[in-house]
PDB file of C-alpha atoms in Angstrom:
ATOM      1  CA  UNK A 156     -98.282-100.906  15.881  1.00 49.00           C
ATOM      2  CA  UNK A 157     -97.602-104.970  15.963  1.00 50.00           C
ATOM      3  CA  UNK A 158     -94.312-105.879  17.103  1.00 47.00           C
ATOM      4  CA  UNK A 159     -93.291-106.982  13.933  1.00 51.00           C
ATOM      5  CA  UNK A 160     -93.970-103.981  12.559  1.00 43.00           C
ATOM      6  CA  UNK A 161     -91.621-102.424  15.240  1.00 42.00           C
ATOM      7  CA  UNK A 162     -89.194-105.248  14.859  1.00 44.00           C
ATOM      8  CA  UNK A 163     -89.188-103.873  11.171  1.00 47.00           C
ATOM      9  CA  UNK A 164     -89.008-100.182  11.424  1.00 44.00           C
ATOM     10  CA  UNK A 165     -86.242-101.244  13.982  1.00 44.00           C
ATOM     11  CA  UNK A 166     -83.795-103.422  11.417  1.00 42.00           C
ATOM     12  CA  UNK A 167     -84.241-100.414   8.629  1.00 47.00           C
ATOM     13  CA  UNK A 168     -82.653 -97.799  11.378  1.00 41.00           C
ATOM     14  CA  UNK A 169     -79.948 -99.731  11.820  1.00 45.00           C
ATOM     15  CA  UNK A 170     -79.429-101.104   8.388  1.00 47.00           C
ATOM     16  CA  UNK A 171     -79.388 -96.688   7.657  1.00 44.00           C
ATOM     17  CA  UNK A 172     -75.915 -95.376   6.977  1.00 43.00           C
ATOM     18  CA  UNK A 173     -74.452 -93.080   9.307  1.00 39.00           C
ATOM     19  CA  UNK A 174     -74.162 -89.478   7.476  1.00 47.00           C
ATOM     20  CA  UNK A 175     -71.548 -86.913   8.831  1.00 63.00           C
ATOM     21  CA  UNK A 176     -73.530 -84.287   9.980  1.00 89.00           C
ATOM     22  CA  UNK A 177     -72.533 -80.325   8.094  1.00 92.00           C
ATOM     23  CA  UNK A 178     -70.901 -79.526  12.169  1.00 94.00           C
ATOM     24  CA  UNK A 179     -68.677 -82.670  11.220  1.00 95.00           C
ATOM     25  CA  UNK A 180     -67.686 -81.456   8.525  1.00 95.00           C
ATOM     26  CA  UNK A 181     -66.859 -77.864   9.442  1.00 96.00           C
ATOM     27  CA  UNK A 182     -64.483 -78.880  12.251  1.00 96.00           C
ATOM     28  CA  UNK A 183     -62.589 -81.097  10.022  1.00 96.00           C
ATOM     29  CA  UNK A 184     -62.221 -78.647   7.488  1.00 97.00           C
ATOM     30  CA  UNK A 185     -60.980 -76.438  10.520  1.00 96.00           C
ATOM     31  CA  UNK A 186     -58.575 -79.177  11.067  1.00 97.00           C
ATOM     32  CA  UNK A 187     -57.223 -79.662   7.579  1.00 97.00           C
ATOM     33  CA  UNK A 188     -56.664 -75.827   7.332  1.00 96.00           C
ATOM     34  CA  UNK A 189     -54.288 -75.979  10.307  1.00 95.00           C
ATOM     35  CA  UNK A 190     -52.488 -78.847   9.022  1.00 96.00           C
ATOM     36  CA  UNK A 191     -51.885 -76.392   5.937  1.00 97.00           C
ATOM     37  CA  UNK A 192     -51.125 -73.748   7.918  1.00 94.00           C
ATOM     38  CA  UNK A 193     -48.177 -75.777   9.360  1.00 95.00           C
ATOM     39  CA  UNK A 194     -46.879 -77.807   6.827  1.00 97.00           C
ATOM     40  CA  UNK A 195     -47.217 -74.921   4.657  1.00 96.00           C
ATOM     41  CA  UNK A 196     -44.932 -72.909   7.234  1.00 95.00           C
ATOM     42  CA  UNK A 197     -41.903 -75.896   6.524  1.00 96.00           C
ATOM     43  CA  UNK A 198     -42.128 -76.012   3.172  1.00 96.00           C
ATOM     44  CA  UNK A 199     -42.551 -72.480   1.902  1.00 95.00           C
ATOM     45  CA  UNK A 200     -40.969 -70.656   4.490  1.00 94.00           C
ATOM     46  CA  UNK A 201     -38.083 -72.630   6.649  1.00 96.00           C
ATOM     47  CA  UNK A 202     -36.851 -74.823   4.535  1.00 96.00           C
ATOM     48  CA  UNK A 203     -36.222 -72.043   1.700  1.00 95.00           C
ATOM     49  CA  UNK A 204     -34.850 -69.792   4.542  1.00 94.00           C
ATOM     50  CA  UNK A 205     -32.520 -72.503   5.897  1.00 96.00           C
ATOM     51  CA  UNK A 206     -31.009 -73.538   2.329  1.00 96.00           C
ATOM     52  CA  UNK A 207     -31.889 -71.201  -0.185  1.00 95.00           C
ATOM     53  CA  UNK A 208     -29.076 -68.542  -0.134  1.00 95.00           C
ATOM     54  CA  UNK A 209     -30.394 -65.671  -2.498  1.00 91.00           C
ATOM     55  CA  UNK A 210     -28.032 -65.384  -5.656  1.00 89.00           C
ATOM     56  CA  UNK A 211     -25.449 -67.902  -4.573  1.00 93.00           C
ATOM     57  CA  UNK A 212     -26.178 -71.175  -6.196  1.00 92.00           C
ATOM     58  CA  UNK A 213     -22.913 -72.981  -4.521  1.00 93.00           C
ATOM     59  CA  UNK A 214     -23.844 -72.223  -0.737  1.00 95.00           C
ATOM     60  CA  UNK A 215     -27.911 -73.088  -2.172  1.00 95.00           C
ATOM     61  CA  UNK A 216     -26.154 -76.415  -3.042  1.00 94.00           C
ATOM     62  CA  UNK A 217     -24.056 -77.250  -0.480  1.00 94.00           C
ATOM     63  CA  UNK A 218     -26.546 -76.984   2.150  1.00 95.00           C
ATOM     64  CA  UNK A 219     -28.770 -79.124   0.363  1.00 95.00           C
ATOM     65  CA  UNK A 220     -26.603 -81.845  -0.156  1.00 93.00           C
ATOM     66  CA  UNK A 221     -25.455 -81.337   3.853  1.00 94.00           C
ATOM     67  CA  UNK A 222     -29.276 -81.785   4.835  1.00 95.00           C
ATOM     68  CA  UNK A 223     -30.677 -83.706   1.940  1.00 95.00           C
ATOM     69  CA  UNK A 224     -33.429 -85.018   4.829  1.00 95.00           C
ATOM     70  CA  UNK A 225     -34.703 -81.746   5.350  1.00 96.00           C
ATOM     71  CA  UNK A 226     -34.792 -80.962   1.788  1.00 96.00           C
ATOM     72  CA  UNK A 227     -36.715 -84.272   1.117  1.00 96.00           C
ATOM     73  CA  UNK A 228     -38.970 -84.221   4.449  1.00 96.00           C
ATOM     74  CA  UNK A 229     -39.446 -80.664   4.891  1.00 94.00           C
ATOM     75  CA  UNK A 230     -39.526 -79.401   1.380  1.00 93.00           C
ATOM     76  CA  UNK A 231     -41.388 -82.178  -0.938  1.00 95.00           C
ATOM     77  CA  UNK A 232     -42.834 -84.503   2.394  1.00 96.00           C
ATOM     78  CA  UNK A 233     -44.284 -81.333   4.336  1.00 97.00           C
ATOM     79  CA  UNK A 234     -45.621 -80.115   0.397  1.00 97.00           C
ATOM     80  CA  UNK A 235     -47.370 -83.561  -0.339  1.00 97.00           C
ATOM     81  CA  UNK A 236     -49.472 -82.726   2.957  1.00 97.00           C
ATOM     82  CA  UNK A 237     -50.164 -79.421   2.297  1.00 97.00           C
ATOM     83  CA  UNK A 238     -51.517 -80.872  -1.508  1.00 97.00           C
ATOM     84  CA  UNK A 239     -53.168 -83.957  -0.176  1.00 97.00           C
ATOM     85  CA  UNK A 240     -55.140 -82.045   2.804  1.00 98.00           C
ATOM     86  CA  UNK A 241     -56.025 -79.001  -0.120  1.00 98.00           C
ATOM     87  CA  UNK A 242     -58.054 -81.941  -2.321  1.00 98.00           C
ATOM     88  CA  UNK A 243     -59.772 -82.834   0.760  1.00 97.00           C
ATOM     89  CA  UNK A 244     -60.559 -79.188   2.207  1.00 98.00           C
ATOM     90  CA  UNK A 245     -61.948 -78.027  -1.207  1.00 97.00           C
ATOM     91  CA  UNK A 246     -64.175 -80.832  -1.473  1.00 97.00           C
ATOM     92  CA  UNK A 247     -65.657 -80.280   1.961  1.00 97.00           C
ATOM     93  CA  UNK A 248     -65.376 -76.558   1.672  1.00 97.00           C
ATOM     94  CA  UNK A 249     -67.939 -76.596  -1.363  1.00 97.00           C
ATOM     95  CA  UNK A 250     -70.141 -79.483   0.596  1.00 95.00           C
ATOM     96  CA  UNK A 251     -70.458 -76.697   3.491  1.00 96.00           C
ATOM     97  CA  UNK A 252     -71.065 -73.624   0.678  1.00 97.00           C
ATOM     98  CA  UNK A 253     -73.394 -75.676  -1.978  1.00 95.00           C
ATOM     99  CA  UNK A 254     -76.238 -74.482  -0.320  1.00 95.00           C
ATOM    100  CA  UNK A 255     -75.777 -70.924  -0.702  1.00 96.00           C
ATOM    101  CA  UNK A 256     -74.951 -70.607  -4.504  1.00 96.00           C
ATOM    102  CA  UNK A 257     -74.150 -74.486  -6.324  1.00 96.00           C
ATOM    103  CA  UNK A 258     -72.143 -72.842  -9.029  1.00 97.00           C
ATOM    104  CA  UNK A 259     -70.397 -70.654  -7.385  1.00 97.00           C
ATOM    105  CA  UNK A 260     -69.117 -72.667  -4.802  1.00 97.00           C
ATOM    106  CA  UNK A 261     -68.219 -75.604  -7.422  1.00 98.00           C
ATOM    107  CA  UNK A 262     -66.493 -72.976  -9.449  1.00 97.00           C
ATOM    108  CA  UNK A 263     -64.572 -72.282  -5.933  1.00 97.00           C
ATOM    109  CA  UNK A 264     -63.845 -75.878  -5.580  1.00 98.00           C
ATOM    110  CA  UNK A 265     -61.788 -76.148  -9.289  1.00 98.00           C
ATOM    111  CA  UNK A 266     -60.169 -73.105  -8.935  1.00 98.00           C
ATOM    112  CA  UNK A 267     -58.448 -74.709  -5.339  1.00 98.00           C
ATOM    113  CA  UNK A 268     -58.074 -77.565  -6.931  1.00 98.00           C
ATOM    114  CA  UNK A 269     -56.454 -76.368  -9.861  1.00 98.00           C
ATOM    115  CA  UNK A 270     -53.793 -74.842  -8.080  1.00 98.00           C
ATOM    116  CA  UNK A 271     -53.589 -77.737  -5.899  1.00 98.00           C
ATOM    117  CA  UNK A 272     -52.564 -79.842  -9.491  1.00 98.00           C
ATOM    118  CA  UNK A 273     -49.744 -77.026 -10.723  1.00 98.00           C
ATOM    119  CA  UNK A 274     -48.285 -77.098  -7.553  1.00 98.00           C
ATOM    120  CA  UNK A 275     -48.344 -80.765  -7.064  1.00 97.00           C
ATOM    121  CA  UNK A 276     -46.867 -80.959 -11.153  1.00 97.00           C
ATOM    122  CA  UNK A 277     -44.535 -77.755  -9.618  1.00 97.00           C
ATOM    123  CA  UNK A 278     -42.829 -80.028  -6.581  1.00 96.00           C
ATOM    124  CA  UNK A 279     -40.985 -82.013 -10.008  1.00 96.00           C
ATOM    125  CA  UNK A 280     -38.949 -79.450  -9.537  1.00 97.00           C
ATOM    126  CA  UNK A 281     -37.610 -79.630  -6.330  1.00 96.00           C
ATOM    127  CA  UNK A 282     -36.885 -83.518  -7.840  1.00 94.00           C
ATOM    128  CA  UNK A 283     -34.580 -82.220 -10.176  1.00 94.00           C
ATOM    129  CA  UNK A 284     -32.787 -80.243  -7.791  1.00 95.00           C
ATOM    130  CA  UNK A 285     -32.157 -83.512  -6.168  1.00 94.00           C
ATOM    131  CA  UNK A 286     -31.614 -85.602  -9.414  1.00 92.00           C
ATOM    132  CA  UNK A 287     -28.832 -83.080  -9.804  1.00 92.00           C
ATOM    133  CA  UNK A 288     -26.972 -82.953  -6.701  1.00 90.00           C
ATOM    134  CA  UNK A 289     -27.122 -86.944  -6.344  1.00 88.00           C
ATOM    135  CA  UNK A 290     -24.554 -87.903  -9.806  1.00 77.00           C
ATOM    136  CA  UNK A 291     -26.359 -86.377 -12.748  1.00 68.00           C
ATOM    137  CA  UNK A 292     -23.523 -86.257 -15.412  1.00 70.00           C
ATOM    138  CA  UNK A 293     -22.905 -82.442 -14.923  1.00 78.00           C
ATOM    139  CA  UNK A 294     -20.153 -80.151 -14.243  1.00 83.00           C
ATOM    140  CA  UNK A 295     -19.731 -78.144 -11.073  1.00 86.00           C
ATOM    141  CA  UNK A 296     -21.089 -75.095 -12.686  1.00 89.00           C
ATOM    142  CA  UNK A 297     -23.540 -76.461 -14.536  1.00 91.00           C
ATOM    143  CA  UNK A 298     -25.031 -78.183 -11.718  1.00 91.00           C
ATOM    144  CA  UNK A 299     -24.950 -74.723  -9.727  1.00 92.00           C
ATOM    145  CA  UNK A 300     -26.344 -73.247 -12.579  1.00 93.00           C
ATOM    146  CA  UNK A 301     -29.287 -75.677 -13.045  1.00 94.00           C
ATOM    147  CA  UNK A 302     -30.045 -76.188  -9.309  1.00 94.00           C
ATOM    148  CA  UNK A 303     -30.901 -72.202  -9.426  1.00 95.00           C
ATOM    149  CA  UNK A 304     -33.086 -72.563 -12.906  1.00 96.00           C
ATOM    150  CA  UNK A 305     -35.330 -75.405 -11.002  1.00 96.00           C
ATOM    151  CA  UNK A 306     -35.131 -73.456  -7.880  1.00 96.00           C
ATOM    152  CA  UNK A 307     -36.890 -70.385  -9.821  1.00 95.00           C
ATOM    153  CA  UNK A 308     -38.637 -72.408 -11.912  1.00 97.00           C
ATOM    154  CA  UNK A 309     -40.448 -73.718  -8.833  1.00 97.00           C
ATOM    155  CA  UNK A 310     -40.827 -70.272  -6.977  1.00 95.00           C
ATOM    156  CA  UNK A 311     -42.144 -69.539 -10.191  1.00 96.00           C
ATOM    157  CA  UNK A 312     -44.810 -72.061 -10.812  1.00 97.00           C
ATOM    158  CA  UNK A 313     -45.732 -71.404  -7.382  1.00 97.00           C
ATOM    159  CA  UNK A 314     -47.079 -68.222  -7.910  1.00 97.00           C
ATOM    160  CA  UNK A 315     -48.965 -69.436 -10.617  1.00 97.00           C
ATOM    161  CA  UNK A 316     -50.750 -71.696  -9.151  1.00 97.00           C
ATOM    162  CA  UNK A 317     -51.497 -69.132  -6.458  1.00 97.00           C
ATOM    163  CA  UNK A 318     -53.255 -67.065  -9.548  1.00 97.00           C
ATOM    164  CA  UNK A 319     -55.717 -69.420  -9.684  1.00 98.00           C
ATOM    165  CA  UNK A 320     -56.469 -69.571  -5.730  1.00 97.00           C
ATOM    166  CA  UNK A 321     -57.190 -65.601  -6.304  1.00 97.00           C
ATOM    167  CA  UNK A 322     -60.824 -67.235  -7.804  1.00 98.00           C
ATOM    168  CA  UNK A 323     -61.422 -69.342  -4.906  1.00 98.00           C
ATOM    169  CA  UNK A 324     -60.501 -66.656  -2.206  1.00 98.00           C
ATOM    170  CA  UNK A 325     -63.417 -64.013  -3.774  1.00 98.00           C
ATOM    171  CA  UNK A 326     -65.822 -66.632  -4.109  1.00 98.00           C
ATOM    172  CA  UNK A 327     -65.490 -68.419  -0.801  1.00 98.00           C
ATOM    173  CA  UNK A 328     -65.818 -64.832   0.508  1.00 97.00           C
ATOM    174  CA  UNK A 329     -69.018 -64.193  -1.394  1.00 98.00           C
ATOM    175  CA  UNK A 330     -70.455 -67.084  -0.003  1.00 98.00           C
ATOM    176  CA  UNK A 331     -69.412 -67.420   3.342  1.00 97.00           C
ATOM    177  CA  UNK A 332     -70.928 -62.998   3.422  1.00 97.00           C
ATOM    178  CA  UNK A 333     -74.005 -64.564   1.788  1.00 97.00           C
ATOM    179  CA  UNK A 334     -74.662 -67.755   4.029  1.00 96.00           C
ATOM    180  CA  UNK A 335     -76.204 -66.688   7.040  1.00 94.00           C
ATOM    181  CA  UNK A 336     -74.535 -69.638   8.996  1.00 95.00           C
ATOM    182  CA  UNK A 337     -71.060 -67.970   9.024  1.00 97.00           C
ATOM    183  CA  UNK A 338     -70.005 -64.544  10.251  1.00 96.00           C
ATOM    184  CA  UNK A 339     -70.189 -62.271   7.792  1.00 97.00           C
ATOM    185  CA  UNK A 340     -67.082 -60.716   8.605  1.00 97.00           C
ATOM    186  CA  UNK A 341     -65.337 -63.826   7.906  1.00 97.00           C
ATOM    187  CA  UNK A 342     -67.085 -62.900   4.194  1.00 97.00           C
ATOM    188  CA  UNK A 343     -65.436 -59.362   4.400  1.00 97.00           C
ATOM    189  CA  UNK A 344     -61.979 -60.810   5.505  1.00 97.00           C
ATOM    190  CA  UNK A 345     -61.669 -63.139   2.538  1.00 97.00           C
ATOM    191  CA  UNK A 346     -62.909 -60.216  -0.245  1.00 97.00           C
ATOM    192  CA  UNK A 347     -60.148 -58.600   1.380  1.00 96.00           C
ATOM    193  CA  UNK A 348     -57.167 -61.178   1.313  1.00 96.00           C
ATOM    194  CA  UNK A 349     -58.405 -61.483  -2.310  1.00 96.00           C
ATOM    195  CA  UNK A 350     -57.650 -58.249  -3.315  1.00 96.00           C
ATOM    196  CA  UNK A 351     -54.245 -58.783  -1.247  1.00 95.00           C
ATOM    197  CA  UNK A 352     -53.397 -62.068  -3.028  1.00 96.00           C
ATOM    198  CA  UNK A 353     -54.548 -60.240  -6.538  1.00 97.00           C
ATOM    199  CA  UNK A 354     -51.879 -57.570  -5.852  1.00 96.00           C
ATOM    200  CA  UNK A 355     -49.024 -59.500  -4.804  1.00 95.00           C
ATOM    201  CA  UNK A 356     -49.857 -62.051  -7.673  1.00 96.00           C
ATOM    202  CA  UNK A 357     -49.659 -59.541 -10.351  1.00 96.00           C
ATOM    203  CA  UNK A 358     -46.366 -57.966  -8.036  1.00 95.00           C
ATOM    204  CA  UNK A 359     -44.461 -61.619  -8.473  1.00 94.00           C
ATOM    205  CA  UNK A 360     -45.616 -62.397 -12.098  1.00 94.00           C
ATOM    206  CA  UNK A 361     -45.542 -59.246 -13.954  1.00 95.00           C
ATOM    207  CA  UNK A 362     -43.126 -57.068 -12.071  1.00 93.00           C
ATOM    208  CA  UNK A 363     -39.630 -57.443 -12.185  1.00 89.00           C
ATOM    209  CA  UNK A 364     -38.836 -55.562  -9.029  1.00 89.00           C
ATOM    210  CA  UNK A 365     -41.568 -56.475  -6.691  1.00 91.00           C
ATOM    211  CA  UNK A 366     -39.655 -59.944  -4.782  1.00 85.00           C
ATOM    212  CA  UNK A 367     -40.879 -59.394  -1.625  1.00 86.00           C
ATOM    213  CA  UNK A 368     -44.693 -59.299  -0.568  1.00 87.00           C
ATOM    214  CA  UNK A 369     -45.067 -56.295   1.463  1.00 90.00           C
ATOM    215  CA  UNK A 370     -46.068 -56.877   5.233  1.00 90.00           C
ATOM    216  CA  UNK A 371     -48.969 -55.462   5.048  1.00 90.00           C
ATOM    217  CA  UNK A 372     -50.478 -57.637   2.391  1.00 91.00           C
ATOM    218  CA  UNK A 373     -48.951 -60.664   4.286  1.00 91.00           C
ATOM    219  CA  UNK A 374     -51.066 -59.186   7.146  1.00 93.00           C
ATOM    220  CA  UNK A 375     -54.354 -58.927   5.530  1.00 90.00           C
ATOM    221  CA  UNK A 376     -53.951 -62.847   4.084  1.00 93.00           C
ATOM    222  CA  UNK A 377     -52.834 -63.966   7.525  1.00 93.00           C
ATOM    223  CA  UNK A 378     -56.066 -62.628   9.356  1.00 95.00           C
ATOM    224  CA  UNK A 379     -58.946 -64.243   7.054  1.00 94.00           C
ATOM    225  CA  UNK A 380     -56.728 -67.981   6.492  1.00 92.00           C
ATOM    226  CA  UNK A 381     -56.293 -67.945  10.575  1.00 94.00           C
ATOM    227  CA  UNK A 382     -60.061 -66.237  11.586  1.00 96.00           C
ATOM    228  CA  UNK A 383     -61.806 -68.761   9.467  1.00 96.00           C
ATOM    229  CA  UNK A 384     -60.224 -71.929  10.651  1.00 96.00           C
ATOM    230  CA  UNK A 385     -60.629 -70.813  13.923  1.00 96.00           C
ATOM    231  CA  UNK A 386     -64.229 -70.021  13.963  1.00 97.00           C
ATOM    232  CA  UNK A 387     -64.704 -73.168  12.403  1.00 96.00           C
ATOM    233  CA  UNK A 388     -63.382 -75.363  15.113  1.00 95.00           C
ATOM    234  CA  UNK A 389     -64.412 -73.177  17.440  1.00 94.00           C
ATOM    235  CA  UNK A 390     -67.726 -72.477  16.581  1.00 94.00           C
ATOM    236  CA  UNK A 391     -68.732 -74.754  13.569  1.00 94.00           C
ATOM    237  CA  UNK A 392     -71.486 -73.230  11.915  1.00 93.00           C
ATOM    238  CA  UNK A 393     -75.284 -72.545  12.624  1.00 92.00           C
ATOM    239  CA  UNK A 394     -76.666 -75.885  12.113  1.00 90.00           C
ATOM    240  CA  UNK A 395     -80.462 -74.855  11.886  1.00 91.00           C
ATOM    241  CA  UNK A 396     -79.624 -71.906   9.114  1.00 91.00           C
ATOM    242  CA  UNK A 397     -77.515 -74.683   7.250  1.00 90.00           C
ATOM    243  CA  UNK A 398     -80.739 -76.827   7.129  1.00 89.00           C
ATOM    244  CA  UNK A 399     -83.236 -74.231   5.758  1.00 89.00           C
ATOM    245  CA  UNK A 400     -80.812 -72.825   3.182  1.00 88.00           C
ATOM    246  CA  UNK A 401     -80.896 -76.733   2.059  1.00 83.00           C
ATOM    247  CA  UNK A 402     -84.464 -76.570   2.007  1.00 77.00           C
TER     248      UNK A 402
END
């Protein structure tokens, strides 16, 4: 080979754009899953717990307007992460999964993101909560009264938008079973915490006395959203099964 041939071959390796590799891609999708996890925790879970007082919209009100920053930071701040690291995750999630079944895994990737768009159109309610405490032209009992409509209104559209994460749940678990470069039990775990999130969907929705999801179904979700994320920045997946299922 001449040197200018070399010199060639040379410039068009360099001029090549470097490509994430698929092990790239599964760590950071183990990353953005534990951002989730924890941002998720604020907003769903200690904000509500620190403000929301069940069935007394005047205590719900005054402890919002005593720690408006927490309301604002921790309720819509910690929710825009959770919503902005969901668009990301379900786009990588169906670049690791295309390989198995294309379909499937894009109809995975709308049904996440779906859910990610109701609850981002959802947090408008949490602004109206605000909008209200801070000099909308409302009496003191019509304030309480609407601060508790938005409240449930966005507990509410919550759990709708977690109907449509039900889809995403039984596919990802059909695909990750089916891969052959991820656990299969990792499959079996997801199948399950879609059965869990099916039942304490229809619970919320459809069931006037079912408020609470039961421990055990809180269990079975935990275990597949924290063994998955794990394994993947853990382990990553097997690179060289990856490759021949792209074949």
């Amino acid at each position: 080979m001449s040197t200018h041939m070399i010199a060639q071959t040379s410039m068009h390796a360099e001029d090549r754009p470097v490509i994430a590799t698929p092990m790239f891609y599964a760590r950071l999708a183990g990353v953005l899953y534990l951002i989730i996890t924890f941002a998720a925790i604020v907003a769903h879970m200690y904000v509500p717990s620190t403000l929301i007082v069940p069935n007394d919209a005047a205590a719900t009100v005054a402890n919002i307007t005593a720690s408006e920053g927490l309301f604002r930071m921790g309720g819509l701040g910690a929710e825009l992460i959770v919503l902005l690291s969901e668009v990301i995750l379900s786009i990588i999630l169906y670049m690791l999964l295309k390989p198995v079944n294309n379909t499937l895994s894009l109809i995975a990737t709308v049904s996440r993101l779906i859910m990610t768009t109701i609850h981002g159109i959802n947090l408008l309610n949490y602004a109206f909560v605000l909008f209200i405490i801070n000099g909308a032209a409302f009496g003191i009992e019509q304030s309480h009264a609407l601060v508790s409509l938005f409240l449930d209104a966005h507990s509410f559209g919550f759990t709708v938008g977690i109907a449509f994460l039900i889809i995403h749940v039984f596919a990802l678990g059909y695909l990750i079973y089916q891969s052959g470069y991820f656990p299969r039990v990792l499959g079996i775990l997801f199948l399950i915490a879609g059965f869990g999130y099916l039942f304490d969907t229809v619970g919320l929705l459809f069931i006037e006395s079912y408020t609470t999801t039961p421990d055990l179904i809180a269990m079975l979700i935990s275990v597949a959203e924290i063994a998955f994320p794990v394994w993947l920045l853990v382990k990553g997946l097997n690179l060289q099964k990856w490759q021949q299922r792209m074949r």
